[in-house]
C-alpha atoms as a printed R data frame, in Angstrom:
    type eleno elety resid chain resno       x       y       z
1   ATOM     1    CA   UNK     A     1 139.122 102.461 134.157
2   ATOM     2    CA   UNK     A     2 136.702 100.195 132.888
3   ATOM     3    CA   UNK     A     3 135.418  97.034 134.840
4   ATOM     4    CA   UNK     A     4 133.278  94.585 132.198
5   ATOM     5    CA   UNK     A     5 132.025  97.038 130.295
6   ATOM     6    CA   UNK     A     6 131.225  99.761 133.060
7   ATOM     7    CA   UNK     A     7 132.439 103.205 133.889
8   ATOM     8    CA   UNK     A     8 132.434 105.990 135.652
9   ATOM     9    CA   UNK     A     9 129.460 107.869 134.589
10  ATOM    10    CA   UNK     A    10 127.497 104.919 133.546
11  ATOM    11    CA   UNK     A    11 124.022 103.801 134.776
12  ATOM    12    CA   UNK     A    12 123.774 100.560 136.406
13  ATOM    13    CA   UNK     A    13 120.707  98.291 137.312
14  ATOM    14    CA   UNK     A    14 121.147  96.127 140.353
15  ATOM    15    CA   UNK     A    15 120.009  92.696 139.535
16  ATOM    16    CA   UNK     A    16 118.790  91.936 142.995
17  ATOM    17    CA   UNK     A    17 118.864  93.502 146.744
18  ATOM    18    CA   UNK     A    18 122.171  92.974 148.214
19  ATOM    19    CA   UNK     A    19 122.447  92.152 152.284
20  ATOM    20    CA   UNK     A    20 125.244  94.163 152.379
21  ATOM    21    CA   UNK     A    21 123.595  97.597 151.020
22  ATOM    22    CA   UNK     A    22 120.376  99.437 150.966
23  ATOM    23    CA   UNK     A    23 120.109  98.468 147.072
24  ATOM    24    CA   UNK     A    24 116.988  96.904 146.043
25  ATOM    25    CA   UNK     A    25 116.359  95.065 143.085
26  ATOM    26    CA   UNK     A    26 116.031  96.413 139.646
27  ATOM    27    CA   UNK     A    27 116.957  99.494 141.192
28  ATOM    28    CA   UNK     A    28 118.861 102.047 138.436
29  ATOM    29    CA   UNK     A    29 122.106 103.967 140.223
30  ATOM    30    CA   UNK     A    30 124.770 105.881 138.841
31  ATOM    31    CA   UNK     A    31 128.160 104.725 138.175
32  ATOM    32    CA   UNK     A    32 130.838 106.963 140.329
33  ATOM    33    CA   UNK     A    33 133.931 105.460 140.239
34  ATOM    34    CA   UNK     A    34 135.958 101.628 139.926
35  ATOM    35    CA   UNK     A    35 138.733 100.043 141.395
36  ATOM    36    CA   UNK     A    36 139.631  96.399 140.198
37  ATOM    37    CA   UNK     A    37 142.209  96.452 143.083
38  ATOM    38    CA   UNK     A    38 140.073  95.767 146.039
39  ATOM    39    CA   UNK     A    39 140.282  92.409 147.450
40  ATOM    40    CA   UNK     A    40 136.823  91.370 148.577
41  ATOM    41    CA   UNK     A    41 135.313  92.167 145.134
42  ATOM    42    CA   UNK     A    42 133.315  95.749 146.048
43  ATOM    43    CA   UNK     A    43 134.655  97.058 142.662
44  ATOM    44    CA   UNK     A    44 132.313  99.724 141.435
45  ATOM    45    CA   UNK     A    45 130.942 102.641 143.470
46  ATOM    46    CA   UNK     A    46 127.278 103.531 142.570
47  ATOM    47    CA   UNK     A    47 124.825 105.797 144.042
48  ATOM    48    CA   UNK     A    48 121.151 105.550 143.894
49  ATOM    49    CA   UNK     A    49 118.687 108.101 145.342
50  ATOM    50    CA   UNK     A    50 119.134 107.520 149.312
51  ATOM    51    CA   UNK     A    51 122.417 105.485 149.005
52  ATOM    52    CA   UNK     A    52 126.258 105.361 148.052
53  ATOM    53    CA   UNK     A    53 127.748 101.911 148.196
54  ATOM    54    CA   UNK     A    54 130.768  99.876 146.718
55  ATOM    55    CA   UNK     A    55 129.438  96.851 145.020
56  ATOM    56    CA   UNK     A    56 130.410  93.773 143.193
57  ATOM    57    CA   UNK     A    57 130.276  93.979 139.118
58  ATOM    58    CA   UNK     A    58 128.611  90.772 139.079
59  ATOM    59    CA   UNK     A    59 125.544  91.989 140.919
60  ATOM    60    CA   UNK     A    60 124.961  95.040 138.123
61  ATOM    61    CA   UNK     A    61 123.845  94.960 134.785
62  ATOM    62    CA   UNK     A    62 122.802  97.988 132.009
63  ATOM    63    CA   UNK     A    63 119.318  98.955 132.699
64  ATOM    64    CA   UNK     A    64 116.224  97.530 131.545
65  ATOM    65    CA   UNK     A    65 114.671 100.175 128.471
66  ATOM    66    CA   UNK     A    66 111.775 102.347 130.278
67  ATOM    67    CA   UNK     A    67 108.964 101.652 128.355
68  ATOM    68    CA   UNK     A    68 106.019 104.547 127.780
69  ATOM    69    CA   UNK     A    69 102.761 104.148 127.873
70  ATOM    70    CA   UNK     A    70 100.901 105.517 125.282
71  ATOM    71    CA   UNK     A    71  98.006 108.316 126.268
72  ATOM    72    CA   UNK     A    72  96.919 111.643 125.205
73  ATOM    73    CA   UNK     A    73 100.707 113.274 125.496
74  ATOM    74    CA   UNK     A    74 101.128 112.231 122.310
75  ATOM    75    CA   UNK     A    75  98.935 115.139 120.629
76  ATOM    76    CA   UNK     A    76  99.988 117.593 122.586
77  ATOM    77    CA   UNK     A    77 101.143 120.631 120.308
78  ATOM    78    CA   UNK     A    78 100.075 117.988 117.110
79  ATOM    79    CA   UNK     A    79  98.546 119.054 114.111
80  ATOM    80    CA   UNK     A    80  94.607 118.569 114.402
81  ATOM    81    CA   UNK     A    81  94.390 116.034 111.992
82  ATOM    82    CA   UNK     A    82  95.907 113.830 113.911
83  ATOM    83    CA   UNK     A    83  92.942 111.863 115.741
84  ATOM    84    CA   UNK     A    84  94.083 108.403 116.785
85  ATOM    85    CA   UNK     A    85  97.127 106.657 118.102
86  ATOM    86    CA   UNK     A    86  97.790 103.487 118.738
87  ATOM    87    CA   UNK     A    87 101.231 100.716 119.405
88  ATOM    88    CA   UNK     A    88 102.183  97.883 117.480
89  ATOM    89    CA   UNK     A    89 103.299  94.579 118.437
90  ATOM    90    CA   UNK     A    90 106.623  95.532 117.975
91  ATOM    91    CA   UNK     A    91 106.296  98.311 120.721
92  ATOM    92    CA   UNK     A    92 106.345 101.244 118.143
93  ATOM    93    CA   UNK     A    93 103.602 104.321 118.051
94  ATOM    94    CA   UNK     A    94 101.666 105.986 115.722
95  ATOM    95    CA   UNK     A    95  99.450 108.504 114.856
96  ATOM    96    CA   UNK     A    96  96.659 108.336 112.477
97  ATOM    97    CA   UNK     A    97  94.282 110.989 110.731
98  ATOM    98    CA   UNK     A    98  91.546 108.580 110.438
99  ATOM    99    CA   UNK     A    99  90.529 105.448 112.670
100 ATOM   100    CA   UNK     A   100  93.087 102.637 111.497
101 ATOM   101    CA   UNK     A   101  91.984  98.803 111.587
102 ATOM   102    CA   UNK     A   102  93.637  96.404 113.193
103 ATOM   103    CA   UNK     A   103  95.897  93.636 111.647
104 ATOM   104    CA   UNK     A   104  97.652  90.652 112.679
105 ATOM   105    CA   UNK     A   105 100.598  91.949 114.280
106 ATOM   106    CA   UNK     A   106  99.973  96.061 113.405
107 ATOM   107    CA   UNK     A   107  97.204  98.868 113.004
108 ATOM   108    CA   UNK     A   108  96.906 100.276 109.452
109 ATOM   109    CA   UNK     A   109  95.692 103.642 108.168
110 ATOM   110    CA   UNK     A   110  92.756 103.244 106.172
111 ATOM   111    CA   UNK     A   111  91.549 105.011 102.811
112 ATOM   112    CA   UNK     A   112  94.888 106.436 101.761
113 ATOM   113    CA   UNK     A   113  94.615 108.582 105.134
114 ATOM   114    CA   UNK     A   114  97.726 110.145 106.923
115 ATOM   115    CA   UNK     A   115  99.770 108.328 109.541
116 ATOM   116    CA   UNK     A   116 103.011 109.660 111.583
117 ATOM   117    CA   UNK     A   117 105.286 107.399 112.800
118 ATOM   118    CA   UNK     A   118 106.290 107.720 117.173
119 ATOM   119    CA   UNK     A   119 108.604 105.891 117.625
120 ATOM   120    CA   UNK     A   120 111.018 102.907 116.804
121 ATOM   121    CA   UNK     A   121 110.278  99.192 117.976
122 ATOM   122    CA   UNK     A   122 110.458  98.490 121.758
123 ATOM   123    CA   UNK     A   123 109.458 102.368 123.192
124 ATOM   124    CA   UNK     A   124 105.799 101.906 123.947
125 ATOM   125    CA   UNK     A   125 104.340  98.748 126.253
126 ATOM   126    CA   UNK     A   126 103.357  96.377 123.807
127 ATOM   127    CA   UNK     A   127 101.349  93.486 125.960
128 ATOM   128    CA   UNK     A   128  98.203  94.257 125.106
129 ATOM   129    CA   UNK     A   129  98.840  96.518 121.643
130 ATOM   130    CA   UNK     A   130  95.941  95.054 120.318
131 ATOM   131    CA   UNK     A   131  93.744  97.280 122.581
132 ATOM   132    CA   UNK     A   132  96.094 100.401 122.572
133 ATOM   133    CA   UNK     A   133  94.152 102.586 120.231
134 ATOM   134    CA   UNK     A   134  92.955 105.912 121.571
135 ATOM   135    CA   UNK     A   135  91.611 108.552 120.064
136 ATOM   136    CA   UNK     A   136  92.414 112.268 120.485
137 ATOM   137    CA   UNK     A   137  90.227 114.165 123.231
138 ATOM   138    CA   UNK     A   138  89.084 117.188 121.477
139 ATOM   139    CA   UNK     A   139  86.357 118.411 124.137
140 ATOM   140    CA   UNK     A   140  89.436 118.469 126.788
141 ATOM   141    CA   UNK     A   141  91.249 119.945 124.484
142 ATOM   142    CA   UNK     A   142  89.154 123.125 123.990
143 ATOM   143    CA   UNK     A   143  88.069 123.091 127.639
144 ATOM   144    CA   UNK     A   144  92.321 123.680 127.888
145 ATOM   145    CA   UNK     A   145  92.509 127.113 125.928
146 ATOM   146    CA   UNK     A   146  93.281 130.143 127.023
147 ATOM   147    CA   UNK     A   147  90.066 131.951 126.918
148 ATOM   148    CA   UNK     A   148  92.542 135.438 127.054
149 ATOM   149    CA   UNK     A   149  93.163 134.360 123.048
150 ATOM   150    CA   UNK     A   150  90.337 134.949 120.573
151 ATOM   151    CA   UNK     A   151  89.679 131.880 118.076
152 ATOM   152    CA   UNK     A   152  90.222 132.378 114.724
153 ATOM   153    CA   UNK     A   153  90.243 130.326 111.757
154 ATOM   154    CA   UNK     A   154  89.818 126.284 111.683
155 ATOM   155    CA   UNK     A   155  89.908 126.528 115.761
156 ATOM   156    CA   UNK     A   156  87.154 129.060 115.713
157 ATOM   157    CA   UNK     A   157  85.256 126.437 113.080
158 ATOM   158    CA   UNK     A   158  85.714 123.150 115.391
159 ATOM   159    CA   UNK     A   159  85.142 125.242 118.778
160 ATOM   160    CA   UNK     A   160  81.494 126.239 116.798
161 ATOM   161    CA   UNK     A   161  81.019 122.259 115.994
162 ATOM   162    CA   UNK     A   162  81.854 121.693 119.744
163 ATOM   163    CA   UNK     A   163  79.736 124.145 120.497
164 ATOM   164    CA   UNK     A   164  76.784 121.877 118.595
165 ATOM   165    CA   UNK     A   165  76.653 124.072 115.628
166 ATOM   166    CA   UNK     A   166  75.293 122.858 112.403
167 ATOM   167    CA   UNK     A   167  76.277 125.049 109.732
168 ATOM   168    CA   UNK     A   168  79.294 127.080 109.518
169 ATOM   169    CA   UNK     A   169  80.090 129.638 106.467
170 ATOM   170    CA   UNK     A   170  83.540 129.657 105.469
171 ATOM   171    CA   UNK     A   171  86.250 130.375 102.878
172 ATOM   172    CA   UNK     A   172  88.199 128.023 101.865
173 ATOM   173    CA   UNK     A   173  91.474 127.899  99.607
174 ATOM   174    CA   UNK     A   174  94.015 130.155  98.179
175 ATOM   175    CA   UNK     A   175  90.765 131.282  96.209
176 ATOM   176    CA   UNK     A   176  89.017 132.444  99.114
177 ATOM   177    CA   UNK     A   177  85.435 129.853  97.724
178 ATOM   178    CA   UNK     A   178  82.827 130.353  99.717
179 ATOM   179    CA   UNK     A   179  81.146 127.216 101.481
180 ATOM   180    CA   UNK     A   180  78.916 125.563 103.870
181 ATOM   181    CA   UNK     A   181  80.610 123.873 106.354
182 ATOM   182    CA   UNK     A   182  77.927 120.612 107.211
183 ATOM   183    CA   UNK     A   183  80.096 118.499 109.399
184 ATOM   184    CA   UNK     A   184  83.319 118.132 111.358
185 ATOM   185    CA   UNK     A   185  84.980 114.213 112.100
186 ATOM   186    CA   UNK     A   186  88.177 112.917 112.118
187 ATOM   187    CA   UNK     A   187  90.244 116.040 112.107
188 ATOM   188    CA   UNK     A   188  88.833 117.000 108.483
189 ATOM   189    CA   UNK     A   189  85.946 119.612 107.779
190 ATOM   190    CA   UNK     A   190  83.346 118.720 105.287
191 ATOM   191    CA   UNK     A   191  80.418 120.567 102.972
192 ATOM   192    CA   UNK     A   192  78.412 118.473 100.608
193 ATOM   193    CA   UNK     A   193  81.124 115.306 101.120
194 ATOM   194    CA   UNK     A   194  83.986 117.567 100.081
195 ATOM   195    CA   UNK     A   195  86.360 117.617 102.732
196 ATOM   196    CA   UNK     A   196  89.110 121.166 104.297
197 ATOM   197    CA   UNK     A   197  91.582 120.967 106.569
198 ATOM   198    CA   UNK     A   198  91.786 124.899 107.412
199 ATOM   199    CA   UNK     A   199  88.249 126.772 106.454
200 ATOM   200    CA   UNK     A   200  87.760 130.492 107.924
201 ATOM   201    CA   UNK     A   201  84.008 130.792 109.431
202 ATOM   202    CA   UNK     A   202  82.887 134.227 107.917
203 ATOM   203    CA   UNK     A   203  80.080 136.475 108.688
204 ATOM   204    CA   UNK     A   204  77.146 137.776 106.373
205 ATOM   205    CA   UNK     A   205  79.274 140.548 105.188
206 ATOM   206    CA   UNK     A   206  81.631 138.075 103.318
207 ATOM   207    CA   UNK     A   207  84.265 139.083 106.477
208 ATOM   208    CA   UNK     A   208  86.364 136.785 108.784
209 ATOM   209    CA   UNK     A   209  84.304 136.001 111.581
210 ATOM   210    CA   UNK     A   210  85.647 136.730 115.755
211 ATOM   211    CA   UNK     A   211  85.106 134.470 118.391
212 ATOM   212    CA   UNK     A   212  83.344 137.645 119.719
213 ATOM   213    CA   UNK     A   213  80.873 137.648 117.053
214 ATOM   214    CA   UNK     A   214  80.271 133.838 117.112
215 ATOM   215    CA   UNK     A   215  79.543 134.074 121.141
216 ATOM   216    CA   UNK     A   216  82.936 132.479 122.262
């Protein structure tokens, strides 16, 4: 049986501490059962962490949204070329592949570059979205794998550049082209200006490279 809007199995916030209960204010409880019968007005059971109490309807209200902060979660498992994130006013994330710029009331990608979309409006804290941008930690990131599991590929390639390689030979393409890895920003590989997402570091044998081989 409903009571404005509220039911059994609903969440509740309290809208402030009632003298009668061990309720505090804002506090979120759980809706267990109603009775628009009772007399003095204690018409909805709720139960909160430490407590189980029959308050008034008037004193509860549907829960404030739980805003998220936005930190490094947010690449966790993501493709590498994701390398920044950041909120808008409206409280929405997003990821970028390049460093976006900041507008009046948003952050855009830049140079035609990649962006992923979080969230809707209202999920991240918004108050001071002008300064949310982060960018993805790679160092922690590497520090974080499991040295039981040999590096291969693009992984091997950016653990070299973390390393403080300078040069890394790799293939490159369904065609298997053969070049000089120079440099390593932004989630992208380059040689000459020409930029790879997934290169394969190769020996002087024209074979994949191990992490063995390379010293990691």
């Amino acid at each position: 049986m409903k009571i404005k809007n509220i039911a059994s199995g609903d969440f509740v916030q309290i809208k402030k501490s009632l003298c009668h209960s061990e309720f505090k204010a804002k506090q979120v409880c759980e809706v267990i059962d109603t009775d628009y019968t009772d007399k003095h007005g204690f018409d909805v059971l709720i139960q909160g962490k430490n407590c189980l109490d029959w308050v008034n309807h008037k004193h509860l209200k549907k829960p404030e949204p739980q805003l998220k902060q936005l930190d490094q979660s947010v690449f966790d498992g993501a493709h590498e070329i994701w390398r920044f994130a950041s909120v808008d006013a409206d409280g929405a994330g997003f990821r970028f592949a390049e460093r976006p710029e900041l507008t009046d009331c948003f952050w855009r990608n830049v140079n035609c570059s990649r962006f992923d979309r979080l969230s809707q409006s209202g999920t991240y804290y918004a108050s001071n979205w002008q300064n949310s941008l982060i960018e993805r930690d790679i160092a922690k990131e590497l520090l974080e794998v499991d040295l039981s599991s040999e590096l291969t590929g693009s992984d091997l390639a950016r653990a070299m550049f973390e390393r403080g390689d300078n040069y890394i030979m790799c293939v490159v393409g369904t065609i298997k082209e053969v070049v000089i890895i120079d440099t390593f920003q932004d989630g992208y590989f380059y040689s000459k200006g020409v930029r790879y997402l997934n290169p394969k570091p190769i020996n002087n044998q024209g074979e994949l490279l191990t992490a063995a081989e390379a010293g990691l």
